[in-house]
Amino acid sequence: SQQGEEDPQALSIQEGENATMNCSYKTSINNLQWYRQNSGRGLVHLILIRSNEREKHSGRLRVTLDTSKKSSSLLITASRAADTASYFCVTQGSNYQLIWGAGTKLIIKP
Amino acid sequence: DTEVTQTPKHLVMGMTNKKSLKCEQHMGHRAMYWYKQKAKKPPELMFVYSYEKLSINESVPSRFSPECPNSSLLNLHLHALQPEDSALYLCASSQGEGSDTQYFGPGTRLTVL
């Protein structure tokens, strides 16, 4: 079942620009994760933020979490062609199952 | 080794055929998963195995039959499928059923004629 929505559904930017994707969810969570899927490398776990954290960084990725608003954002800085992919926001609640958002399709133009 | 492998990469089958999808991981993970993904949609959970026992079946039709021969292998047996079953089938594993991070294989692209 789908937990929430990602915004935007599709995003097209120039290489080198920053990309921001947002995610909203409905129920309480233990953690929120972002996965990336492209044809070359399949579905890959990018970053996880726990419900008691507000911000997390990993390389060019920055994730924020606002549990009061039930929302998260993923920022990719200095985008590259290889960042072209679909990005999924995934929440995990107390029943441990992963609940997937619909995804944001990101296209990086050269 | 942080890899989950799946075979075959592509599979075309008729509605009367019987085929199997295979998944393997050597990370010592004790939970393994089958997902189905239609185009432009997120993955949908089908089955969860925990310690080689079926833990979750998300009301999947009986024409899909999972099997976990050992802690490293996961199979999905297919029989009498319908064209609407055409999709990308993804296998994943995690340290335990409640673990947060799942590691995905590249998937099997299935076409049912």
Coordinates of C-alpha atoms in Angstrom, one line a residue:
Chain A
S1 CA 0.0 0.0 0.0
Q2 CA 1.1 3.6 -0.6
Q3 CA 1.9 5.7 2.4
G4 CA 1.9 9.1 0.8
E5 CA 3.0 11.2 -2.1
E6 CA 6.1 12.6 -3.6
D7 CA 6.3 16.0 -5.1
P8 CA 7.0 16.7 -7.9
Q9 CA 6.1 13.6 -9.9
A10 CA 8.7 14.6 -12.4
L11 CA 11.6 17.0 -12.3
S12 CA 14.0 18.0 -15.1
I13 CA 17.1 20.1 -14.4
Q14 CA 20.4 21.0 -15.9
E15 CA 23.5 19.2 -14.9
G16 CA 25.2 20.9 -12.0
E17 CA 22.0 22.3 -10.5
N18 CA 20.5 21.1 -7.2
A19 CA 17.4 18.9 -7.2
T20 CA 14.9 18.9 -4.4
M21 CA 12.2 16.3 -3.9
N22 CA 9.5 16.3 -1.3
C23 CA 7.6 13.5 0.4
S24 CA 4.5 13.5 2.6
Y25 CA 3.2 10.6 4.6
K26 CA 0.2 9.8 6.7
T27 CA 1.0 7.6 9.7
S28 CA 3.6 7.6 12.4
I29 CA 6.9 6.2 11.4
N30 CA 10.1 4.7 12.9
N31 CA 12.2 5.9 10.0
L32 CA 12.0 7.3 6.5
Q33 CA 14.3 6.1 3.7
W34 CA 15.0 7.2 0.1
Y35 CA 15.7 4.7 -2.6
R36 CA 16.9 5.3 -6.2
Q37 CA 16.0 3.2 -9.2
N38 CA 17.5 3.4 -12.7
S39 CA 17.9 0.9 -15.4
G40 CA 21.7 0.7 -14.9
R41 CA 22.0 -0.1 -11.2
G42 CA 18.5 -1.2 -10.2
L43 CA 16.9 -0.2 -6.9
V44 CA 19.4 1.1 -4.4
H45 CA 19.0 2.3 -0.8
L46 CA 20.4 5.8 -0.5
I47 CA 19.8 7.2 3.0
L48 CA 17.8 6.6 6.1
I49 CA 16.6 9.1 8.7
R50 CA 15.1 8.0 12.0
S51 CA 12.1 9.6 13.5
N52 CA 14.1 11.4 16.2
E53 CA 16.4 13.0 13.6
R54 CA 15.8 16.2 11.7
E55 CA 18.6 16.2 9.1
K56 CA 21.1 13.8 7.7
H57 CA 23.8 14.1 5.1
S58 CA 25.5 11.5 2.9
G59 CA 27.9 12.8 0.2
R60 CA 25.8 15.0 -2.1
L61 CA 22.6 14.0 -0.4
R62 CA 20.8 15.9 2.3
V63 CA 17.6 14.6 3.8
T64 CA 15.3 16.5 6.2
L65 CA 12.4 15.1 8.3
D66 CA 9.6 17.1 9.9
T67 CA 7.5 14.6 11.9
S68 CA 5.1 17.3 13.0
K69 CA 4.2 18.0 9.3
K70 CA 4.7 14.3 8.3
S71 CA 7.0 15.4 5.5
S72 CA 10.6 14.9 4.2
S73 CA 12.8 16.3 1.5
L74 CA 15.7 15.0 -0.4
L75 CA 18.2 17.4 -1.8
I76 CA 20.8 16.3 -4.3
T77 CA 23.5 18.9 -4.8
A78 CA 25.6 19.5 -8.0
S79 CA 23.6 17.0 -10.0
R80 CA 25.2 14.7 -12.5
A81 CA 23.9 12.7 -15.5
A82 CA 24.2 9.5 -13.4
D83 CA 21.6 10.9 -11.0
T84 CA 18.9 10.5 -13.6
A85 CA 16.5 8.0 -12.0
S86 CA 13.3 7.5 -10.1
Y87 CA 13.5 8.4 -6.4
F88 CA 11.2 6.7 -3.9
C89 CA 10.4 7.9 -0.4
V90 CA 9.8 4.8 1.8
T91 CA 8.5 4.8 5.4
Q92 CA 8.8 2.1 8.0
G93 CA 6.4 2.0 10.9
S94 CA 6.1 -0.1 14.0
N95 CA 5.0 -3.2 11.9
Y96 CA 8.4 -3.0 10.1
Q97 CA 6.9 -3.2 6.7
L98 CA 8.2 -0.7 4.1
I99 CA 5.5 1.6 2.6
W100 CA 6.5 3.1 -0.7
G101 CA 5.6 6.5 -2.2
A102 CA 4.8 6.8 -5.9
G103 CA 8.2 8.2 -6.8
T104 CA 9.7 11.2 -8.4
K105 CA 11.3 10.9 -11.9
L106 CA 14.4 13.0 -12.1
I107 CA 16.0 13.8 -15.4
I108 CA 19.4 15.6 -15.5
K109 CA 20.0 17.3 -18.8
P110 CA 23.6 17.7 -20.0
Chain B
D1 CA 29.6 -9.3 -0.9
T2 CA 26.6 -6.9 -0.8
E3 CA 24.9 -8.3 -3.9
V4 CA 21.6 -9.9 -4.5
T5 CA 21.5 -11.8 -7.8
Q6 CA 18.4 -12.8 -9.8
T7 CA 18.0 -15.1 -12.8
P8 CA 16.9 -14.9 -15.4
K9 CA 17.1 -11.2 -16.4
H10 CA 14.3 -11.6 -18.9
L11 CA 11.6 -14.2 -19.2
V12 CA 8.8 -14.6 -21.8
M13 CA 6.3 -17.3 -21.1
G14 CA 2.9 -18.5 -22.3
M15 CA -0.1 -18.7 -20.0
T16 CA 0.2 -22.5 -19.9
N17 CA 3.9 -22.6 -19.0
K18 CA 5.6 -23.3 -15.7
K19 CA 8.7 -21.4 -14.9
S20 CA 10.7 -20.3 -11.9
L21 CA 12.5 -17.2 -10.9
K22 CA 15.6 -17.5 -8.7
C23 CA 17.2 -15.2 -6.2
E24 CA 20.4 -15.6 -4.2
Q25 CA 22.2 -13.6 -1.5
H26 CA 25.4 -14.3 0.4
M27 CA 25.2 -11.5 3.0
G28 CA 23.9 -13.8 5.8
H29 CA 20.6 -12.1 5.7
R30 CA 17.7 -13.9 7.3
A31 CA 14.8 -12.2 5.6
M32 CA 14.1 -12.3 1.9
Y33 CA 11.3 -10.7 -0.1
W34 CA 9.6 -10.9 -3.4
Y35 CA 8.1 -7.7 -4.9
K36 CA 6.2 -7.0 -8.1
Q37 CA 6.7 -3.7 -9.9
K38 CA 4.6 -2.5 -12.8
A39 CA 5.8 0.3 -15.1
K40 CA 6.0 3.8 -13.4
K41 CA 4.8 2.4 -10.1
P42 CA 6.5 1.6 -6.8
P43 CA 7.3 -2.0 -5.9
E44 CA 4.5 -4.0 -4.3
L45 CA 5.3 -6.5 -1.6
M46 CA 4.3 -10.1 -2.5
F47 CA 6.0 -12.4 0.0
V48 CA 8.3 -12.2 3.0
Y49 CA 10.4 -15.1 4.3
S50 CA 12.0 -14.9 7.7
Y51 CA 14.5 -17.6 8.8
E52 CA 13.4 -19.7 5.7
K53 CA 9.7 -19.6 6.8
L54 CA 7.0 -17.8 5.0
S55 CA 6.1 -14.8 7.2
I56 CA 3.9 -12.7 5.0
N57 CA 1.8 -13.4 1.9
E58 CA 0.1 -10.3 0.7
S59 CA -2.9 -12.1 -0.7
V60 CA -1.0 -13.1 -3.8
P61 CA -2.8 -15.5 -6.2
S62 CA -1.8 -19.1 -5.9
R63 CA -0.4 -19.1 -9.5
F64 CA 2.6 -17.6 -7.7
S65 CA 4.3 -20.0 -5.4
P66 CA 7.3 -19.0 -3.3
E67 CA 9.9 -21.4 -2.0
C68 CA 12.9 -20.8 0.3
P69 CA 15.2 -23.9 0.0
N70 CA 17.8 -22.4 2.3
S71 CA 18.9 -19.2 3.9
S72 CA 20.6 -17.9 0.7
L73 CA 18.1 -18.9 -1.9
L74 CA 14.6 -17.8 -2.8
N75 CA 12.5 -19.1 -5.7
L76 CA 9.3 -17.9 -7.2
H77 CA 7.4 -20.7 -9.1
L78 CA 5.1 -19.4 -11.8
H79 CA 2.2 -21.4 -13.3
A80 CA -0.8 -20.5 -15.4
L81 CA 0.0 -16.8 -15.3
Q82 CA -2.1 -14.1 -17.0
P83 CA -0.9 -11.3 -19.3
E84 CA -1.5 -8.8 -16.5
D85 CA 1.1 -10.6 -14.4
S86 CA 3.7 -9.1 -16.8
A87 CA 6.0 -6.9 -14.6
L88 CA 9.4 -6.6 -13.1
Y89 CA 9.9 -9.1 -10.2
L90 CA 12.3 -7.9 -7.6
C91 CA 13.9 -9.9 -4.9
A92 CA 15.3 -8.3 -1.8
S93 CA 17.0 -9.3 1.5
S94 CA 17.6 -7.7 4.8
Q95 CA 19.4 -8.7 8.0
G96 CA 16.1 -9.6 9.7
E97 CA 12.4 -9.1 8.9
G98 CA 12.3 -6.0 11.0
S99 CA 15.5 -4.5 9.6
D100 CA 15.3 -1.1 8.0
T101 CA 17.5 -1.5 4.9
Q102 CA 16.6 -3.9 2.2
Y103 CA 19.0 -4.8 -0.6
F104 CA 17.5 -5.4 -4.0
G105 CA 18.4 -7.6 -6.9
P106 CA 18.3 -6.3 -10.5
G107 CA 15.0 -8.0 -11.1
T108 CA 13.5 -10.3 -13.7
R109 CA 11.5 -8.7 -16.4
L110 CA 8.6 -11.1 -17.0
T111 CA 6.3 -11.0 -20.1
V112 CA 3.3 -13.3 -20.2
L113 CA 1.9 -13.8 -23.7

